[in-house]
Short mmCIF file of C-alpha atoms in Angstrom, two decimals:
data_model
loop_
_atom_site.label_atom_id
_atom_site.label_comp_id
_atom_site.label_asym_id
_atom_site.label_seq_id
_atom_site.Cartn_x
_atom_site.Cartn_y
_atom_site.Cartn_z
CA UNK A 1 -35.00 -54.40 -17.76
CA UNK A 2 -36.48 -51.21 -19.14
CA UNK A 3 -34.62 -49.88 -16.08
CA UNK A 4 -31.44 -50.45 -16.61
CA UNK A 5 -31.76 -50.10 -20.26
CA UNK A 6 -32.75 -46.25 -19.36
CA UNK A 7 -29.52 -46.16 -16.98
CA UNK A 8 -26.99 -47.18 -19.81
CA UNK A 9 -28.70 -44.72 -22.26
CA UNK A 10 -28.07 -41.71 -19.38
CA UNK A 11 -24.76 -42.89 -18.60
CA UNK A 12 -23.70 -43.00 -22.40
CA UNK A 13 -25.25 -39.46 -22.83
CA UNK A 14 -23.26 -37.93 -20.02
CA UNK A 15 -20.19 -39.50 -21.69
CA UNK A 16 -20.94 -37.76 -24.55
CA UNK A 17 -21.13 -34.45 -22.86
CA UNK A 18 -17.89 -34.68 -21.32
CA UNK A 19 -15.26 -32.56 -22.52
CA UNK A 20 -12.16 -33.83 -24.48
CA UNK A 21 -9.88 -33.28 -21.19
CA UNK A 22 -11.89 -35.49 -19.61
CA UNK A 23 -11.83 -38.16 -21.53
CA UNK A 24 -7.63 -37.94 -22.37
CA UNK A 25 -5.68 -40.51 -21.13
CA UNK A 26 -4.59 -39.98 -17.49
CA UNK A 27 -6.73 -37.01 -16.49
CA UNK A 28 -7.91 -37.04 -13.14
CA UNK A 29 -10.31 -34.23 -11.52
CA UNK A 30 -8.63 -31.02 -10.17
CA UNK A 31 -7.78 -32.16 -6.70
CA UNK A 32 -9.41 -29.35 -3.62
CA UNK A 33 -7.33 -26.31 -3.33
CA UNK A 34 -4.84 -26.90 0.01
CA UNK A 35 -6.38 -28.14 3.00
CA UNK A 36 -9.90 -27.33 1.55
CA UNK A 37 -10.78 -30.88 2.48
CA UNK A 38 -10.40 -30.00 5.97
CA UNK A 39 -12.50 -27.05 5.82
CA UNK A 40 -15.96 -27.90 5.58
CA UNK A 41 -17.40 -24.00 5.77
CA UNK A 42 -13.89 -21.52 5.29
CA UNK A 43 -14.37 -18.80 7.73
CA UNK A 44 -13.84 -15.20 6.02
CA UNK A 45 -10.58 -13.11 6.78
CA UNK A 46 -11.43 -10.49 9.34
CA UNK A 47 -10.07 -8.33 6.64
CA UNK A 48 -13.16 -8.90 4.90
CA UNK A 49 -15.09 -8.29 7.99
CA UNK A 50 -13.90 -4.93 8.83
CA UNK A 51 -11.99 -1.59 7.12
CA UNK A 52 -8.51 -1.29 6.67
CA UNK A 53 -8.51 1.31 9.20
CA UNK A 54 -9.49 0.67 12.64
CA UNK A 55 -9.58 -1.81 15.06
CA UNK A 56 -10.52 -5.30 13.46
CA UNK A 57 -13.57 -6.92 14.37
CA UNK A 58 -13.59 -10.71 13.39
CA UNK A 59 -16.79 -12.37 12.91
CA UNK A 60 -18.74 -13.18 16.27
CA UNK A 61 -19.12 -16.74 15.14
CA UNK A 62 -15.47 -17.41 15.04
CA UNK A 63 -13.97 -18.71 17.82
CA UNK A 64 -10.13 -17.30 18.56
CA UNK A 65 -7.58 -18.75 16.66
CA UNK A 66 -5.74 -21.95 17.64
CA UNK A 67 -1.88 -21.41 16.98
CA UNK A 68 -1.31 -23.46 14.00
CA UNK A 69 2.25 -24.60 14.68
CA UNK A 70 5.18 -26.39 12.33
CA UNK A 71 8.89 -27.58 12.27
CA UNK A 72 11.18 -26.72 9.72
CA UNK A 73 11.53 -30.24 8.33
CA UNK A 74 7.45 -30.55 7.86
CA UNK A 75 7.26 -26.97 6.20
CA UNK A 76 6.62 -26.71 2.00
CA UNK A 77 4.53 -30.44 2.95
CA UNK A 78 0.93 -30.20 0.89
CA UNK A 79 -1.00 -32.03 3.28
CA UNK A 80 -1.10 -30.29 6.77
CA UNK A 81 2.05 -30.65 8.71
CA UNK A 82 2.23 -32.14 12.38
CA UNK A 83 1.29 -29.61 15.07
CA UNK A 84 4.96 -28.91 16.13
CA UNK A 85 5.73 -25.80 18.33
CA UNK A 86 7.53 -23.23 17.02
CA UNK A 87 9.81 -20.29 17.89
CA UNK A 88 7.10 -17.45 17.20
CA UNK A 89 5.03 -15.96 19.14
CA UNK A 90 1.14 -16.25 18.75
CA UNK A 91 -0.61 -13.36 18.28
CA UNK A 92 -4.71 -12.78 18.42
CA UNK A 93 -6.55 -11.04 15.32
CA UNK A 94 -8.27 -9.22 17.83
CA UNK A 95 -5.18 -7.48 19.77
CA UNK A 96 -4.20 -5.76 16.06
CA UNK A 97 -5.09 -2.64 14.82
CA UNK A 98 -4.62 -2.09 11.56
CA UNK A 99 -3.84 1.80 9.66
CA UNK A 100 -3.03 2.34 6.49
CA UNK A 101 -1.74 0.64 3.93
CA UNK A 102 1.69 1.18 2.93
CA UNK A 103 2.96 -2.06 0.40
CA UNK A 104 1.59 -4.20 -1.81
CA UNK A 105 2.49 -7.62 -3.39
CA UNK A 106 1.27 -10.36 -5.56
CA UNK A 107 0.78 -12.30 -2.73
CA UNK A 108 0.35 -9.67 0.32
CA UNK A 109 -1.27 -6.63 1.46
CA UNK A 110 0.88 -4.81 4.38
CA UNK A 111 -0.09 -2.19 6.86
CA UNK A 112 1.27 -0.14 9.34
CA UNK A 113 -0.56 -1.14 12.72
CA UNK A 114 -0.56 -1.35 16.39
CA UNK A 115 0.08 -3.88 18.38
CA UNK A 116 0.04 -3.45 22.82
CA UNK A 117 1.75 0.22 21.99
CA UNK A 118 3.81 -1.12 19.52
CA UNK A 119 3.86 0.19 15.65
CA UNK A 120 4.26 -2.87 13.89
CA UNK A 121 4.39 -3.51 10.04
CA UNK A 122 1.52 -6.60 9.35
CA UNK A 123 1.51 -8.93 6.31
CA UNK A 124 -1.84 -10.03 5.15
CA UNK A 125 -1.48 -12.67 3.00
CA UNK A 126 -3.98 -12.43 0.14
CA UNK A 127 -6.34 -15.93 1.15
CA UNK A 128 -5.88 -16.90 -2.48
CA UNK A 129 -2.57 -17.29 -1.92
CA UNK A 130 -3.15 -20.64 -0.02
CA UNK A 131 -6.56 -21.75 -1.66
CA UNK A 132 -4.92 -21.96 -5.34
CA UNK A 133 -0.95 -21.48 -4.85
CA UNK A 134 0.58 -25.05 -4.33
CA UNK A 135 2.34 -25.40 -1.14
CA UNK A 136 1.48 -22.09 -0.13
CA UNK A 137 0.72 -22.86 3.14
CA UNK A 138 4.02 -24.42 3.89
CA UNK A 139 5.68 -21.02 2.13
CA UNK A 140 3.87 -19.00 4.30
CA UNK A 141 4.79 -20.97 7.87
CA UNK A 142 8.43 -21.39 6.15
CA UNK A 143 8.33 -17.48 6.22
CA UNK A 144 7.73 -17.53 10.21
CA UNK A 145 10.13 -20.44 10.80
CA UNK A 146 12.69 -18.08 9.54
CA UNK A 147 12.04 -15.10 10.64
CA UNK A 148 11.44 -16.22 14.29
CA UNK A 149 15.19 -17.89 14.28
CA UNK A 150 16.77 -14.54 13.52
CA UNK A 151 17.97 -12.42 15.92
CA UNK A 152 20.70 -9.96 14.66
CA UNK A 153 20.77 -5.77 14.52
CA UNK A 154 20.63 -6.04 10.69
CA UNK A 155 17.68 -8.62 10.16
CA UNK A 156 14.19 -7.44 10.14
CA UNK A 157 12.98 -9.08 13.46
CA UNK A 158 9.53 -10.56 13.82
CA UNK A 159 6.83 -9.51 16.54
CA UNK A 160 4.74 -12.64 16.22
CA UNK A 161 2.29 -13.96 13.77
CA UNK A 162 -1.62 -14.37 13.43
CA UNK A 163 -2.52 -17.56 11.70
CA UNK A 164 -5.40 -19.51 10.83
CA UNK A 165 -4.95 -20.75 7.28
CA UNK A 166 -6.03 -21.21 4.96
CA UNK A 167 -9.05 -18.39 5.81
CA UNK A 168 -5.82 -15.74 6.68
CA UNK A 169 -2.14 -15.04 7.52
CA UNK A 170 -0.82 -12.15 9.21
CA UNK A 171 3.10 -11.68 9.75
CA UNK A 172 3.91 -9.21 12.05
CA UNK A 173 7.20 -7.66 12.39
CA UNK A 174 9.07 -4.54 13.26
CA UNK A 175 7.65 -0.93 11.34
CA UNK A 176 10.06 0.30 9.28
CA UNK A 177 9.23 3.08 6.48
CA UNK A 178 12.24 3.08 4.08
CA UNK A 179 14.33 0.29 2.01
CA UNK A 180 17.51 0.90 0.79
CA UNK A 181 16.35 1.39 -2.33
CA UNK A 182 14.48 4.29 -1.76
CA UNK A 183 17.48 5.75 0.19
CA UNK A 184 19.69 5.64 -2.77
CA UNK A 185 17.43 6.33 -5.59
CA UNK A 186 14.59 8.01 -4.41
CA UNK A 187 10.62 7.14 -4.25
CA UNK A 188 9.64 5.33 -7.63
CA UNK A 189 9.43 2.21 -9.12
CA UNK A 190 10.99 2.86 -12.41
CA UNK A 191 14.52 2.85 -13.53
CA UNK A 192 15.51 6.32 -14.00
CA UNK A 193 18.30 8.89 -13.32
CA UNK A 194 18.83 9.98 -9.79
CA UNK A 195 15.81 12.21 -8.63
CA UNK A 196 17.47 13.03 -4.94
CA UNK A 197 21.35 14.09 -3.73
CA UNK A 198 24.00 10.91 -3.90
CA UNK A 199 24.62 10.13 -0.18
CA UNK A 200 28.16 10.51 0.52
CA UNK A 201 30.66 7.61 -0.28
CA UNK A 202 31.19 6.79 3.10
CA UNK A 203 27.78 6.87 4.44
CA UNK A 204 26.83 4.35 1.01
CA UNK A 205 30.05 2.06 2.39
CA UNK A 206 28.65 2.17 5.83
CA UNK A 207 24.86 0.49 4.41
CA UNK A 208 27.14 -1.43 2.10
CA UNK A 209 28.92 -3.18 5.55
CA UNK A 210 25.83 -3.44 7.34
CA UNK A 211 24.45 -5.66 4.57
CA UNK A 212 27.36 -7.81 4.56
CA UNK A 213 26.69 -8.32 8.25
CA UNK A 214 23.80 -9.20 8.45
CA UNK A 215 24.04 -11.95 5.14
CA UNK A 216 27.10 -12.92 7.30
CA UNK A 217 24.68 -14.13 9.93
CA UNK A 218 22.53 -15.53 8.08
CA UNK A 219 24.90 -17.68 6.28
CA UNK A 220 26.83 -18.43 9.68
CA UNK A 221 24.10 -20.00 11.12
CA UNK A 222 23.56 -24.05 11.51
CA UNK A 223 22.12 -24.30 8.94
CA UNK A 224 22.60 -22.11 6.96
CA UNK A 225 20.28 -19.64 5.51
CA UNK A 226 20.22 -18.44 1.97
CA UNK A 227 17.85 -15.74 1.31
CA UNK A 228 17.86 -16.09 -2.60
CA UNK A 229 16.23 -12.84 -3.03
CA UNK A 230 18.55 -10.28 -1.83
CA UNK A 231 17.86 -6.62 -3.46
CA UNK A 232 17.82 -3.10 -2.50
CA UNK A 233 14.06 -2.92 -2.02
CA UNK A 234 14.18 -6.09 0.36
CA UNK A 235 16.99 -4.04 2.52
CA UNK A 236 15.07 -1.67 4.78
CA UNK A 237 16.41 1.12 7.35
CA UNK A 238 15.12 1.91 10.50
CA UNK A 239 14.79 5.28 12.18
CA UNK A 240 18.40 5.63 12.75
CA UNK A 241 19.06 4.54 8.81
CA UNK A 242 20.45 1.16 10.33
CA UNK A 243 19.82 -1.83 8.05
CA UNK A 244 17.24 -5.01 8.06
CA UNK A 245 17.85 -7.38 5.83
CA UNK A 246 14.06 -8.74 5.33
CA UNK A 247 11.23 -10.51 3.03
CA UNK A 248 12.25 -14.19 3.67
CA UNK A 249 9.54 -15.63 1.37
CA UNK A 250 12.47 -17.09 -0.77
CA UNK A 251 14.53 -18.00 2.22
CA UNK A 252 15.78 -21.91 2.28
CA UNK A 253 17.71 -23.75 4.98
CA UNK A 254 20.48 -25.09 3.34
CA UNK A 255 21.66 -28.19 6.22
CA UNK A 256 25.11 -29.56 6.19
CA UNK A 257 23.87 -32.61 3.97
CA UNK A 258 23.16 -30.93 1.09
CA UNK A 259 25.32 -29.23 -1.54
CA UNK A 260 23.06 -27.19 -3.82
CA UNK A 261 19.75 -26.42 -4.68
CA UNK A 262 18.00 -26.20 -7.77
CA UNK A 263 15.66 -24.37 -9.91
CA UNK A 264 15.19 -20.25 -9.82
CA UNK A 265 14.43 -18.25 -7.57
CA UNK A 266 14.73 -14.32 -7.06
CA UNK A 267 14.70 -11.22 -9.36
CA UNK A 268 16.34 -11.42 -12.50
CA UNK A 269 18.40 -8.05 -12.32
CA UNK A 270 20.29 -9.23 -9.01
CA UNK A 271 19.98 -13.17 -9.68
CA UNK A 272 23.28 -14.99 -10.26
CA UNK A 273 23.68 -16.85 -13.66
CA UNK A 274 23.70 -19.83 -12.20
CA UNK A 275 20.35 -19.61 -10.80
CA UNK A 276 19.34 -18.26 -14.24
CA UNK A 277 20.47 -21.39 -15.72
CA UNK A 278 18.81 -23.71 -13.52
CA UNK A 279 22.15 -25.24 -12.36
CA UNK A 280 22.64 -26.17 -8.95
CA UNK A 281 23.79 -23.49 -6.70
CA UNK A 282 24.85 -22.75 -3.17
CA UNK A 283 24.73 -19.62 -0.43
CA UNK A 284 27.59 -17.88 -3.28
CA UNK A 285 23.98 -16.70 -5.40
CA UNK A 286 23.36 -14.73 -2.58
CA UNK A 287 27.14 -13.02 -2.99
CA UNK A 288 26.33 -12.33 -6.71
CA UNK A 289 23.49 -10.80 -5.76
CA UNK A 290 25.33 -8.37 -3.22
CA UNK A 291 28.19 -7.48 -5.75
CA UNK A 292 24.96 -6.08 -7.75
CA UNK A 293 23.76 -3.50 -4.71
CA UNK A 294 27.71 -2.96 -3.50
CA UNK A 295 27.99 -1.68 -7.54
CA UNK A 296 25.09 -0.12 -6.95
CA UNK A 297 25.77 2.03 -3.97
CA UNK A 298 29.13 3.02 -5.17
CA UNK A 299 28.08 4.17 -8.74
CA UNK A 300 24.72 5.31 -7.41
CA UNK A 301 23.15 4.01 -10.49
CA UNK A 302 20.44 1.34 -10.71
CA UNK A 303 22.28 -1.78 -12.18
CA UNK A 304 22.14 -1.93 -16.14
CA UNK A 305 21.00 1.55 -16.72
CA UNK A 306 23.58 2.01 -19.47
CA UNK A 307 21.77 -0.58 -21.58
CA UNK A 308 17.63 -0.58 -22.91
CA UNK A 309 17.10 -3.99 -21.91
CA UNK A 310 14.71 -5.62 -20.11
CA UNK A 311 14.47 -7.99 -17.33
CA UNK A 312 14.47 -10.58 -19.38
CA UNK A 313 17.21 -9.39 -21.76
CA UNK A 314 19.14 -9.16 -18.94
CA UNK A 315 18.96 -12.62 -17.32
CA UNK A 316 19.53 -13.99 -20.86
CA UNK A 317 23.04 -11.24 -21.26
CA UNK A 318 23.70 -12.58 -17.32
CA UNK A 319 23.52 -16.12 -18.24
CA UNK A 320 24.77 -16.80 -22.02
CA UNK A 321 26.99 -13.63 -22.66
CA UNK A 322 28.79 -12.52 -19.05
CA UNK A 323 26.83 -9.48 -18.94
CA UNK A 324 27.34 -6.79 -15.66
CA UNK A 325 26.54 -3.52 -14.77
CA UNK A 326 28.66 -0.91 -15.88
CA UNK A 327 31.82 -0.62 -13.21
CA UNK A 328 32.82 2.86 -11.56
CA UNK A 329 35.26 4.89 -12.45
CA UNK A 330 38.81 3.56 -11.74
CA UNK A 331 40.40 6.69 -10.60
CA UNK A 332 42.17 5.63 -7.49
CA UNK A 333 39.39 5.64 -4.69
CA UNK A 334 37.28 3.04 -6.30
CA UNK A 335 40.32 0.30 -6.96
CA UNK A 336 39.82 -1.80 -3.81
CA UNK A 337 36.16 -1.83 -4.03
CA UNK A 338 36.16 -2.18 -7.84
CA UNK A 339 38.22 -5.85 -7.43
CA UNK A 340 35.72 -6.73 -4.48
CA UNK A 341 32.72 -6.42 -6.69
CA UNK A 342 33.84 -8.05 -9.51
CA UNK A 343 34.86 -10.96 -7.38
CA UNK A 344 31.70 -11.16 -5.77
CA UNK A 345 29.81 -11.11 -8.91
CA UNK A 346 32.22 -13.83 -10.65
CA UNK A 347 30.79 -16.62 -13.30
CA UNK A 348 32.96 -19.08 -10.70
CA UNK A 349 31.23 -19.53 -7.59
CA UNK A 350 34.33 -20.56 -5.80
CA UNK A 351 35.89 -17.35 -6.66
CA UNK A 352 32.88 -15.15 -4.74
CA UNK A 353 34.33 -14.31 -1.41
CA UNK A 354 32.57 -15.12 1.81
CA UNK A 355 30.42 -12.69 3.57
CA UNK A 356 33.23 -13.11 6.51
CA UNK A 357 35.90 -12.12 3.85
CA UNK A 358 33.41 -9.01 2.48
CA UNK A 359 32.51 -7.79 5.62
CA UNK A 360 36.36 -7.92 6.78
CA UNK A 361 37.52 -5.88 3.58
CA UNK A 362 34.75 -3.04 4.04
CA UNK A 363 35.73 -2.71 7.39
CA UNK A 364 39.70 -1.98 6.13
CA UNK A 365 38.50 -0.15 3.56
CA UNK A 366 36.06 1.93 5.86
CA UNK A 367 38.84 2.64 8.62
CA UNK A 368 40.80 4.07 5.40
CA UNK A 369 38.20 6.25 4.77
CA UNK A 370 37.71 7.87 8.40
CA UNK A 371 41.71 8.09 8.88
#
């Protein structure tokens, strides 16, 4: 008796001690971070193991990776998806030798590195990222799934992938040092007047066409692909200054079934105001978002310089008021292009041409040019 007269007392005290939150109506204990359950002892990322320079040395207890494999239908799942193969090829921690840094995300660390000869650009994904970001694991294969499908001159094309998450990530893909961005504007993050020569109107169509190609792909394919976060410093150049459209992190299938998506997604200075707004939308956001650059690389200004707002300013003048980035001159060079990009950029999504229909009016408008 005195026994379980001393439990009640302890289990009334601890009741006592438990915080508000826990005692609300319908709170249940934070569930594991993603896939922790399976994990009983998380192995460290060889990043942690080894410098960013130099040849990486994973830990001696861990065993080489087993290719952790998905299909597209299984991938943004939060419990582990079925072990289906996939179009990318495995690659081993141990083959990759990683150099310098050269980008940084929220989510990412990249590096320039070698791979077999190769100079490859490799994604680290932060291993946060999939411990305490819901779904991240299924972002981060839906990444791969995507990339590994493409195979066009202007898309960034993918090497292979290292993966063992949730302890790491590694997407590794073609090295390529410049984004469009950078070409037009100059190094910086900051919206400012030009700091570097305006490329010549030509050479600004030509990157404006190969763009438009490659989106065309993309949104040609079965199914089709929206990208949802198309931008100047997502657009990168090789050697030859020949664009890759890349970063597919925001990238959705779109099948034949469904009409529209929902919710938003992107950058607010290129995003299209129905996105914005929340309303469903279709593969014509990603058309807004190019009548942005295609203003952009004909004025050669960053969009919205002419005003002091912010991003946020911005979205809201996008959404509520009609709000665009100033147009370029009208004085008889610009006309054709000048009715292109305010098509493409159009409240009406069924006005915004077709990649097909941009990339077949640059052309006429680039033969023009040359003649």
């Amino acid at each position: 008796m005195l026994s379980e007269e001393k439990d009640r007392q302890q289990k009334k005290l601890f009741s006592q001690k438990q915080s508000p939150l826990a005692k609300s109506p319908g709170f249940s204990p934070k569930p594991s971070p993603l896939w922790r359950s399976s994990v009983s002892s998380p192995k460290p990322s060889p990043l942690k193991n080894s410098p960013a320079l130099g040849v990486l040395k994973p830990n001696k207890q861990e065993k080489p990776e087993k290719p952790l494999t998905c299909c597209a239908s299984c991938l943004g799942m939060r419990s582990p998806p079925s072990p289906v193969q996939t179009h990318h090829q495995t690659i081993s921690s141990y083959q990759i030798k990683l150099h310098e840094q050269v980008g940084r995300g929220s989510t990412a660390i990249i590096y320039r590195g070698s791979w077999k000869g190769l100079e490859v650009a490799v994604k680290c994904m932060n291993p946060d990222f999939f411990y305490f970001t819901e779904g991240g694991v299924g972002f981060f294969l839906q990444e791969i799934e995507t990339l590994s499908r493409q195979h066009h001159p202007f898309v960034l094309r993918l090497v292979g992938a290292s993966l063992n998450p949730p302890q790491y990530g590694w997407v590794v893909t073609e090295f390529l040092t410049m984004t469009l961005k950078e070409w037009l504007h100059g190094k910086g993050n900051k919206r400012t007047k030009r700091s570097i020569p305006l490329p010549p109107l030509k050479e600004r169509i030509a990157k404006a066409l190969e763009v438009s190609q490659g989106m065309q792909y993309l949104h040609e394919q079965k199914p089709m692909l929206l990208h949802r976060d198309l931008k100047p410093s997502n657009i990168f150049m090789d050697h030859a200054l020949h664009i890759r459209v890349a970063d597919f992190g925001h990238a959705r299938f779109l099948s034949d079934g469904e009409k529209a998506l929902t919710g938003e997604t992107g950058t607010y200075i290129y995003m299209a105001p129905e996105v914005i707004r929340h309303e469903p939308y279709n593969e014509k956001c990603d058309v807004f978002s190019y009548g942005v650059i295609l203003n952009e690389l004909i004025t050669g200004e960053h969009p919205y310089i002419e005003t002091t707002y912010g991003p946020t300013e911005i979205a809201l003048g996008v959404s509520d008021a009609k709000l665009r980035p100033a147009l370029p001159p009208d004085d008889g060079q610009h006309g054709e292009l000048i009715d292109l990009i305010c098509q493409s950029w159009d409240e009406d999504m069924s006005i915004r041409p077709s990649f097909a229909i941009i990339t077949s009016t640059l052309k006429s408008i680039q033969e023009r040019l040359i003649t």
